Short mmCIF file of C-alpha atoms in Angstrom, two decimals:
data_model
loop_
_atom_site.label_atom_id
_atom_site.label_comp_id
_atom_site.label_asym_id
_atom_site.label_seq_id
_atom_site.Cartn_x
_atom_site.Cartn_y
_atom_site.Cartn_z
CA MET A 10 -29.09 4.58 24.56
CA ILE A 11 -25.33 5.14 24.18
CA ARG A 12 -23.23 2.33 25.61
CA PRO A 13 -20.54 3.24 28.16
CA GLY A 14 -16.97 2.48 27.32
CA ILE A 15 -17.13 4.02 23.83
CA LEU A 16 -13.69 5.62 24.08
CA SER A 17 -10.29 4.17 23.55
CA THR A 18 -7.61 4.93 26.14
CA SER A 19 -6.02 7.57 23.86
CA GLU A 20 -9.36 9.20 23.10
CA ARG A 21 -10.19 9.36 26.80
CA LEU A 22 -6.84 10.83 27.67
CA GLU A 23 -7.16 13.48 24.93
CA LEU A 24 -10.59 14.53 26.26
CA GLU A 25 -9.47 14.53 29.86
CA ALA A 26 -6.62 16.80 28.96
CA CYS A 27 -9.03 19.23 27.37
CA VAL A 28 -11.34 19.22 30.37
CA SER A 29 -8.54 19.77 32.82
CA SER A 30 -6.78 22.48 30.79
CA HIS A 31 -7.66 26.08 31.57
CA ARG A 32 -9.07 26.95 28.17
CA GLU A 33 -10.64 30.30 27.36
CA ASP A 34 -13.29 28.46 25.27
CA HIS A 35 -15.34 26.70 27.95
CA GLY A 36 -17.66 25.38 25.24
CA ILE A 37 -14.93 23.03 24.03
CA ALA A 38 -14.40 21.73 27.57
CA ARG A 39 -18.14 21.19 28.01
CA ARG A 40 -18.27 19.09 24.87
CA ALA A 41 -15.33 17.02 26.01
CA ASN A 42 -16.86 16.64 29.45
CA ALA A 43 -20.15 15.42 27.88
CA ILE A 44 -18.38 12.78 25.85
CA LEU A 45 -16.45 11.60 28.89
CA LEU A 46 -19.70 11.40 30.91
CA LEU A 47 -21.27 9.30 28.11
CA ASP A 48 -18.26 7.00 28.29
CA ASP A 49 -18.79 6.74 32.07
CA GLY A 50 -22.34 5.46 31.42
CA GLU A 51 -24.34 8.58 32.03
CA SER A 52 -27.34 9.11 29.76
CA CYS A 53 -27.88 11.96 27.38
CA VAL A 54 -30.78 13.12 29.61
CA GLN A 55 -28.58 13.09 32.76
CA ILE A 56 -25.77 14.97 31.14
CA ALA A 57 -28.09 17.52 29.62
CA LYS A 58 -29.52 18.13 33.15
CA PHE A 59 -26.01 18.47 34.58
CA LEU A 60 -24.93 20.91 31.90
CA TYR A 61 -28.30 22.78 31.60
CA LEU A 62 -28.65 21.79 27.98
CA ASP A 63 -31.19 19.73 26.06
CA ASP A 64 -30.53 16.05 25.47
CA ASP A 65 -30.57 16.47 21.67
CA THR A 66 -27.53 18.69 22.01
CA ILE A 67 -25.67 15.93 23.79
CA ARG A 68 -26.74 13.35 21.14
CA GLY A 69 -25.59 15.77 18.45
CA TRP A 70 -22.16 16.13 20.08
CA HIS A 71 -21.88 12.38 20.41
CA ASN A 72 -22.78 11.88 16.75
CA THR A 73 -20.33 14.58 15.63
CA TYR A 74 -17.63 12.93 17.75
CA ARG A 75 -18.26 9.49 16.42
CA LYS A 76 -18.23 10.73 12.79
CA GLY A 77 -15.31 13.10 12.96
CA GLY A 78 -13.48 12.66 16.23
CA TRP A 79 -12.29 15.39 18.56
CA ASP A 80 -10.83 17.55 15.80
CA VAL A 81 -14.31 18.03 14.35
CA LEU A 82 -16.17 18.29 17.64
CA SER A 83 -13.77 20.87 19.06
CA VAL A 84 -14.58 23.28 16.24
CA HIS A 85 -18.19 22.48 15.38
CA ALA A 86 -20.70 22.77 18.15
#
């Protein structure tokens, strides 16, 4: 299980800005949204259900984010 509160204030603000911007690449916004939902305490299974994905995808995004940050996650899905 991934603990809530994983993001720093600056990380959260960066991801919220991505989600709220009107990007042409909605996949980037979905990845940011998933990380924010994890930070809010939602489980990978719940987020996968919300986004119509499998929970391994959400776990993979989380792992990519933890290893490389937003710069890596935003270009590698």
